[in-house]
mmCIF file with all atom_site columns, C-alpha atoms in Angstrom:
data_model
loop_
_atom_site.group_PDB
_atom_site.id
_atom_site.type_symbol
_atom_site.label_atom_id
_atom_site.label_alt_id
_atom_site.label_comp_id
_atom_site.label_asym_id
_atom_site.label_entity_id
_atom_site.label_seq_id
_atom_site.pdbx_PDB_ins_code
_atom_site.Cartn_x
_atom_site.Cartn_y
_atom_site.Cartn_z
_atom_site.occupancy
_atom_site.B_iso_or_equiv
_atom_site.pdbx_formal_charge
_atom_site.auth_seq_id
_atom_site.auth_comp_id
_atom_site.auth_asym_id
_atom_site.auth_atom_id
_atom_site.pdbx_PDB_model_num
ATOM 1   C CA . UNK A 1 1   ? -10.732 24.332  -12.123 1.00 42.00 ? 14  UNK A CA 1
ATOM 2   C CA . UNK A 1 2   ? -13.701 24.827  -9.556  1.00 45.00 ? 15  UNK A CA 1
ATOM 3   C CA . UNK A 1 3   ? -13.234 25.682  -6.098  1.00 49.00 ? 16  UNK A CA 1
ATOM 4   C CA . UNK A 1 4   ? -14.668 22.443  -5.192  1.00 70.00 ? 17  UNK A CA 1
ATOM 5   C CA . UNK A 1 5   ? -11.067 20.071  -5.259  1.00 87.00 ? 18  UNK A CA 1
ATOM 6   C CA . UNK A 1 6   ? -12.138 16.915  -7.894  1.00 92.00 ? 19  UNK A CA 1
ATOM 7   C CA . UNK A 1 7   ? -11.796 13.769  -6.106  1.00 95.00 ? 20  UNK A CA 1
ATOM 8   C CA . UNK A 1 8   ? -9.874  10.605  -7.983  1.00 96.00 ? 21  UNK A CA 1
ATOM 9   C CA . UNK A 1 9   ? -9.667  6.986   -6.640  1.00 97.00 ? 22  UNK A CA 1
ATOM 10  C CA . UNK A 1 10  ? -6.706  5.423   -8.427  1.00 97.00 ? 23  UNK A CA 1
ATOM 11  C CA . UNK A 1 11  ? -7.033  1.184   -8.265  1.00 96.00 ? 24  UNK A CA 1
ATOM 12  C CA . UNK A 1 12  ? -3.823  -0.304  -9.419  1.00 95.00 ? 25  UNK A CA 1
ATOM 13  C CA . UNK A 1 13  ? -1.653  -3.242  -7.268  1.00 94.00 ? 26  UNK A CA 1
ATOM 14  C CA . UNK A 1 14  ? 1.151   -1.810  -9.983  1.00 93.00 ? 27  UNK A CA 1
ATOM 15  C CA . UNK A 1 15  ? 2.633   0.593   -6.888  1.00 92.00 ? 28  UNK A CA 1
ATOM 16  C CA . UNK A 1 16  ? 5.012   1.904   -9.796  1.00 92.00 ? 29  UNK A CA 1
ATOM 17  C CA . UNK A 1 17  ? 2.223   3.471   -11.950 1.00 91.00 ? 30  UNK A CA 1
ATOM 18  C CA . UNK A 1 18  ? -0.206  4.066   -9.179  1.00 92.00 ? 31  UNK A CA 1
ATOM 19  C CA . UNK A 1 19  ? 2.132   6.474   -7.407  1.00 93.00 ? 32  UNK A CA 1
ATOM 20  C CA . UNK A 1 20  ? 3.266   8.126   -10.690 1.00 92.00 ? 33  UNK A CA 1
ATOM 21  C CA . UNK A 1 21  ? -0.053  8.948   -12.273 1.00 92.00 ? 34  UNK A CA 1
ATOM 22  C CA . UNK A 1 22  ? -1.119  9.949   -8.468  1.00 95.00 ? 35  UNK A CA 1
ATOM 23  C CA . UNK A 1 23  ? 1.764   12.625  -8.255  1.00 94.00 ? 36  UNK A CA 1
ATOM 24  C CA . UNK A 1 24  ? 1.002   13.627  -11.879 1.00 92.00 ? 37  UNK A CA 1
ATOM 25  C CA . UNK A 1 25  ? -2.668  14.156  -10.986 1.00 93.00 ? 38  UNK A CA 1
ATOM 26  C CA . UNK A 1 26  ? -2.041  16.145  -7.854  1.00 94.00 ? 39  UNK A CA 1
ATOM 27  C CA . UNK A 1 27  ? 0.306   18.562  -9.347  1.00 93.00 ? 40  UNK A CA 1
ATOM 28  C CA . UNK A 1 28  ? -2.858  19.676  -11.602 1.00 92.00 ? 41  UNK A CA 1
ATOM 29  C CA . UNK A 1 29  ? -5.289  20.169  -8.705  1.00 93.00 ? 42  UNK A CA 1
ATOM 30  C CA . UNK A 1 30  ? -6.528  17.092  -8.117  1.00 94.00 ? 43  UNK A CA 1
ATOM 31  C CA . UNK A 1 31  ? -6.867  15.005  -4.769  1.00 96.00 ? 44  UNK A CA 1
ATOM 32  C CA . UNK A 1 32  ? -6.129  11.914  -5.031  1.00 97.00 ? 45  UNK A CA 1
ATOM 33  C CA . UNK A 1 33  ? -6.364  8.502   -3.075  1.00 97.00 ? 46  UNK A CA 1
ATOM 34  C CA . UNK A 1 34  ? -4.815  5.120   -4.000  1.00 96.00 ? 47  UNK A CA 1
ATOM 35  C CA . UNK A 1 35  ? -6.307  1.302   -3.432  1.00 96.00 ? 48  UNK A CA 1
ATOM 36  C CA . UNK A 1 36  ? -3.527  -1.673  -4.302  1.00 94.00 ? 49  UNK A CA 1
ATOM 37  C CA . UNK A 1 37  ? -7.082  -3.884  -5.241  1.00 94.00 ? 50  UNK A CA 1
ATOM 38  C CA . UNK A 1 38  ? -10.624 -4.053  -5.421  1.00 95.00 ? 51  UNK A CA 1
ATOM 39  C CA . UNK A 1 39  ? -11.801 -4.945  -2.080  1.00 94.00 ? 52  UNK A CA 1
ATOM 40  C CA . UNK A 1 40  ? -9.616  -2.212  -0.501  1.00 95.00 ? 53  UNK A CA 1
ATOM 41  C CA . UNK A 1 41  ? -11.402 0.316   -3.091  1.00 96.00 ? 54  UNK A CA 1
ATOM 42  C CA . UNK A 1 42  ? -15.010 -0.414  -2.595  1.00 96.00 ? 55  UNK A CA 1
ATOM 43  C CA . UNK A 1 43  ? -14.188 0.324   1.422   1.00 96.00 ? 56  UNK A CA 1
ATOM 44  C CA . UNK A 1 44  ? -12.716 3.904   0.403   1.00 96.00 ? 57  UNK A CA 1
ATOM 45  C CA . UNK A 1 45  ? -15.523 4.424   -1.846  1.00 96.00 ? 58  UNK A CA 1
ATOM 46  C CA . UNK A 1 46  ? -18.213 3.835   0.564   1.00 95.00 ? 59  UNK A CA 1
ATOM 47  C CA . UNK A 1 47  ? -16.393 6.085   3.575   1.00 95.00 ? 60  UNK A CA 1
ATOM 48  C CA . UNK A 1 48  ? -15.545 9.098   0.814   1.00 93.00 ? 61  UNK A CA 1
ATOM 49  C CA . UNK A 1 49  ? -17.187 8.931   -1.865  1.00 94.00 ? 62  UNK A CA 1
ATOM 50  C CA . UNK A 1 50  ? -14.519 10.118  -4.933  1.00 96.00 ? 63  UNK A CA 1
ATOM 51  C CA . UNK A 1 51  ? -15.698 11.931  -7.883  1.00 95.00 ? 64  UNK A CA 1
ATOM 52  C CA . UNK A 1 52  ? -14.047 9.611   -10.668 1.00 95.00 ? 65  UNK A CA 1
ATOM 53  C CA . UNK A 1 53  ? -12.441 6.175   -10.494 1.00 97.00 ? 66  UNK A CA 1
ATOM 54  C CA . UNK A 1 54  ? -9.044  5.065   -12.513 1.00 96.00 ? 67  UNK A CA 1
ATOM 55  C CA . UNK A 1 55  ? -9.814  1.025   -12.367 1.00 95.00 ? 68  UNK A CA 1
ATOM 56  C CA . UNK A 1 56  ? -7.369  -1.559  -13.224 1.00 93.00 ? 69  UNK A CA 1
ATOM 57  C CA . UNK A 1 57  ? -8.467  -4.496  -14.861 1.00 90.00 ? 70  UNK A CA 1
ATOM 58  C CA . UNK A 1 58  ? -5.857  -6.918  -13.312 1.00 88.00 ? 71  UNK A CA 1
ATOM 59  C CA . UNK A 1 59  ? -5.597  -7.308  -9.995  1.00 88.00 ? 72  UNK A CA 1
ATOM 60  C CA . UNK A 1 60  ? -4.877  -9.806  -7.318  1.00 85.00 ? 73  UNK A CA 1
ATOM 61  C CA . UNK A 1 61  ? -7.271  -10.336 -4.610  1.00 86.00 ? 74  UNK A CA 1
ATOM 62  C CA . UNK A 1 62  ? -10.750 -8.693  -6.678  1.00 91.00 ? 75  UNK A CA 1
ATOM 63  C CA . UNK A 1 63  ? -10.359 -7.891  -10.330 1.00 90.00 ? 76  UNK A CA 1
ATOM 64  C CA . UNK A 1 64  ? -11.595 -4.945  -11.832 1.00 92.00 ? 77  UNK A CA 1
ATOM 65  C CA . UNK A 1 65  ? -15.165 -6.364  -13.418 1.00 92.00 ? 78  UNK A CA 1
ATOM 66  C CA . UNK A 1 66  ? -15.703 -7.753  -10.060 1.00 95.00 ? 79  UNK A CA 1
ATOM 67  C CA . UNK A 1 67  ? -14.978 -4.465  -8.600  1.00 96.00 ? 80  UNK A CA 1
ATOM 68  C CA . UNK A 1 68  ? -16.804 -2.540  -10.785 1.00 96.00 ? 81  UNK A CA 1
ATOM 69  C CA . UNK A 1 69  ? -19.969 -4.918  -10.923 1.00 95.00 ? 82  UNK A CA 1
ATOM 70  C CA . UNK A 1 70  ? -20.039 -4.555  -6.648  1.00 96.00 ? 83  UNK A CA 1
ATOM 71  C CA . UNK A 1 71  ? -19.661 -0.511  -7.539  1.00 96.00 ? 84  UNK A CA 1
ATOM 72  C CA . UNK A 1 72  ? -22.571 -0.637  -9.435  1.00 95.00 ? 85  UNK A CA 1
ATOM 73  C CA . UNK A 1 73  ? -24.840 -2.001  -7.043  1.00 95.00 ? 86  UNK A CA 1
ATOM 74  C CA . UNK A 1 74  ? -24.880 0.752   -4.941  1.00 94.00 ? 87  UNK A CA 1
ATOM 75  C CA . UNK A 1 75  ? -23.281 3.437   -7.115  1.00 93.00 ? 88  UNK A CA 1
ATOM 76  C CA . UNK A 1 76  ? -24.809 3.227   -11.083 1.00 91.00 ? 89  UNK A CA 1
ATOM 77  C CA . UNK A 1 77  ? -23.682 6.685   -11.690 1.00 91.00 ? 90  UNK A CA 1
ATOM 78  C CA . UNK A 1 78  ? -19.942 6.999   -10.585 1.00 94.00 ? 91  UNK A CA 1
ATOM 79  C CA . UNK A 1 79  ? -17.595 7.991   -13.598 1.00 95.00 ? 92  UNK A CA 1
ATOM 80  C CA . UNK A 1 80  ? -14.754 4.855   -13.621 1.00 95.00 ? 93  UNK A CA 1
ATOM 81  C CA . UNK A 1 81  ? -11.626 4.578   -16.013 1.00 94.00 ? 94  UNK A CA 1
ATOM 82  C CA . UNK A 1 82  ? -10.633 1.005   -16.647 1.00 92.00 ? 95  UNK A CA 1
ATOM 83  C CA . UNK A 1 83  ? -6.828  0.933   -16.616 1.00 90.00 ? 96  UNK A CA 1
ATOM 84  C CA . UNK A 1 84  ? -4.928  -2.075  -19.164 1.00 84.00 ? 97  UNK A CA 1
ATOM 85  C CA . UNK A 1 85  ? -1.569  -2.204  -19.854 1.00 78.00 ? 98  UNK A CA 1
ATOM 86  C CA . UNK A 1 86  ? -2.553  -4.069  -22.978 1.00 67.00 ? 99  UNK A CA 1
ATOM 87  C CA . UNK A 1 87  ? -5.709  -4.978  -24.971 1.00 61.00 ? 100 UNK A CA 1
ATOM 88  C CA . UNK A 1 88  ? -7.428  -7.479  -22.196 1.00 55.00 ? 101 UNK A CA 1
ATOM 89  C CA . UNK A 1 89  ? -9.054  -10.435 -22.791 1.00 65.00 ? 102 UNK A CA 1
ATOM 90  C CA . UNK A 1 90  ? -12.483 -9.275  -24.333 1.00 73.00 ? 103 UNK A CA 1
ATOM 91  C CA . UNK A 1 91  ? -14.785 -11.292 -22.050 1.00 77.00 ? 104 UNK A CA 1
ATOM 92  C CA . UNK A 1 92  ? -13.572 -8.938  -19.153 1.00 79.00 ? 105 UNK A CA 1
ATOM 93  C CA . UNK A 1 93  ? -14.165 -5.646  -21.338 1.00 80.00 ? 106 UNK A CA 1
ATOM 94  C CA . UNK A 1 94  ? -17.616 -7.384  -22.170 1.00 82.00 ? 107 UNK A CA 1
ATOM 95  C CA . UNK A 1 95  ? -18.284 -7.356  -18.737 1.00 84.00 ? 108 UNK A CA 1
ATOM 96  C CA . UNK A 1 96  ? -17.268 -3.813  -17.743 1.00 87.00 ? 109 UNK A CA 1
ATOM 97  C CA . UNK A 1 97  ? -18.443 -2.562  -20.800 1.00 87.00 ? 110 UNK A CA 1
ATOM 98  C CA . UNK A 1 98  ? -21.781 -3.626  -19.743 1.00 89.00 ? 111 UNK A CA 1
ATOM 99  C CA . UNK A 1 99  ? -21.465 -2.512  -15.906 1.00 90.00 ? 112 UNK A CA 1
ATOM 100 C CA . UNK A 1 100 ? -21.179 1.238   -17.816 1.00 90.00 ? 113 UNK A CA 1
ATOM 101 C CA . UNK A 1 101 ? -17.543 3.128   -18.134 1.00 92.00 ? 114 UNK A CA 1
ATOM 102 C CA . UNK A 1 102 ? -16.017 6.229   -19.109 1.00 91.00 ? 115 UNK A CA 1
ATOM 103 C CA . UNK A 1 103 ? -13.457 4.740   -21.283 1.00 89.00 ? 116 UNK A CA 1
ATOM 104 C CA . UNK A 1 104 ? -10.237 2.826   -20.898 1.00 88.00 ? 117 UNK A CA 1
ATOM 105 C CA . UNK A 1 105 ? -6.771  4.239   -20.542 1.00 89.00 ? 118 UNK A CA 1
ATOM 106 C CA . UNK A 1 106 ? -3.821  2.223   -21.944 1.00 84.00 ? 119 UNK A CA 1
ATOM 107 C CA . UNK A 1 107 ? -0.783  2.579   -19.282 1.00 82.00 ? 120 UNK A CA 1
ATOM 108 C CA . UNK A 1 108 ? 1.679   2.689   -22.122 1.00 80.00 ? 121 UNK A CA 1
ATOM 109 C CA . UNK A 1 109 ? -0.130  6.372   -23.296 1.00 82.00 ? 122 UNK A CA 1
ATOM 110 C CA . UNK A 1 110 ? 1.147   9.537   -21.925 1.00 83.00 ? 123 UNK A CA 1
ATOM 111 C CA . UNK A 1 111 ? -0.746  10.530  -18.548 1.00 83.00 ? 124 UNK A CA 1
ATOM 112 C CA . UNK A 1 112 ? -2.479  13.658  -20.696 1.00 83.00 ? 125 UNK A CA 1
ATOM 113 C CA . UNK A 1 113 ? -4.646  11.422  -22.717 1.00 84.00 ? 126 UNK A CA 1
ATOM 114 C CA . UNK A 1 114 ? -5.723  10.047  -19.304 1.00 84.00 ? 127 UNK A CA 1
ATOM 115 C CA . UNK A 1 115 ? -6.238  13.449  -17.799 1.00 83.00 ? 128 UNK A CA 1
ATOM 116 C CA . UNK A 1 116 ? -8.230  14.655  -21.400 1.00 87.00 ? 129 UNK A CA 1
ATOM 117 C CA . UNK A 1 117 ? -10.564 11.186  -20.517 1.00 87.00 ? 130 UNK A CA 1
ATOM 118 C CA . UNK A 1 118 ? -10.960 12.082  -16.813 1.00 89.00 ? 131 UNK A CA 1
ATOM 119 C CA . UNK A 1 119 ? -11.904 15.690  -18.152 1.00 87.00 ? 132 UNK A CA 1
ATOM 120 C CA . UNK A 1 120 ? -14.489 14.443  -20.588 1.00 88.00 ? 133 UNK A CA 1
ATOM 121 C CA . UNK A 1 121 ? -15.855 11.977  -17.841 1.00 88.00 ? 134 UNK A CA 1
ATOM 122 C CA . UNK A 1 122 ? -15.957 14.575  -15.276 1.00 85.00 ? 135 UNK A CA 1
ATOM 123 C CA . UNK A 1 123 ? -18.387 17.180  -17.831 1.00 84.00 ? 136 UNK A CA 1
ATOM 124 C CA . UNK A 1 124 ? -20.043 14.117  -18.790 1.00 82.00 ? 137 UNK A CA 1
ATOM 125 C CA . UNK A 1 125 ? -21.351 13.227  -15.839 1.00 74.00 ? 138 UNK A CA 1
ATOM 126 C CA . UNK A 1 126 ? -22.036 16.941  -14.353 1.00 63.00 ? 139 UNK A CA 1
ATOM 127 C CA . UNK A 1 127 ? -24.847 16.924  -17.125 1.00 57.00 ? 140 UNK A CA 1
ATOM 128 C CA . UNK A 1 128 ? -26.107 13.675  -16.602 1.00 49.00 ? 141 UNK A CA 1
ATOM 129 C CA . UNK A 1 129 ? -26.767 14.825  -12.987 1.00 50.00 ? 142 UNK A CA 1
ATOM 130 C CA . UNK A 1 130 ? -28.487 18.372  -13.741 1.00 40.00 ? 143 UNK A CA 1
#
């Protein structure tokens, strides 16, 4: 990894997963912050900006397409990683879909497929910017 530590903004009110998937992250370099739901998010995101967003799709107070639309408006580029525990209802992944992801990592899959995304995001994006 680069000297520069990668940032990660895990959004999840699942406290379970969230802190899991945070520890797991961590112990390969990462830094990592946690929001329990959208509103809470968008704050940290405009104070410190992170490098790459894990989004859940579910959540109390502001969902995740609601979330991700308000990114959007000020933030078109930011790499974000819808979290499902299951297939969603496909008028929300219509919606995010459209607001522009990275991809969407199933809860039930083991955390390396989520890191191999993040990855792939992360190199992604570093070339969009040059």
């Amino acid at each position: 990894m680069e000297d520069k530590k990668i940032k990660v903004l895990m959004v999840d009110d699942e406290v379970d997963f969230t802190q899991t998937m945070a520890f797991w992250l961590k112990s390969r370099g990462y830094i990592v912050e946690t929001a329990s739901d959208g509103k809470s998010a968008i704050r940290m995101i405009k104070e410190n900006m992170p490098d790459i967003i894990f989004l859940d799709l579910n959540m109390p107070v502001m969902d995740g397409a609601e979330t991700l639309k308000r990114i959007r408006k000020f933030d078109k580029d930011l790499p974000v990683i819808i979290i499902s525990a299951y297939v969603e209802d496909q008028e929300k992944m219509k919606k995010v879909n459209a607001y522009g992801i990275s991809g969407v990592f199933y809860k039930e899959k083991d955390f390396t497929e989520g890191l191999s995304m993040l990855e792939v995001a992360l190199r992604t994006h570093k070339k969009l910017k040059k």
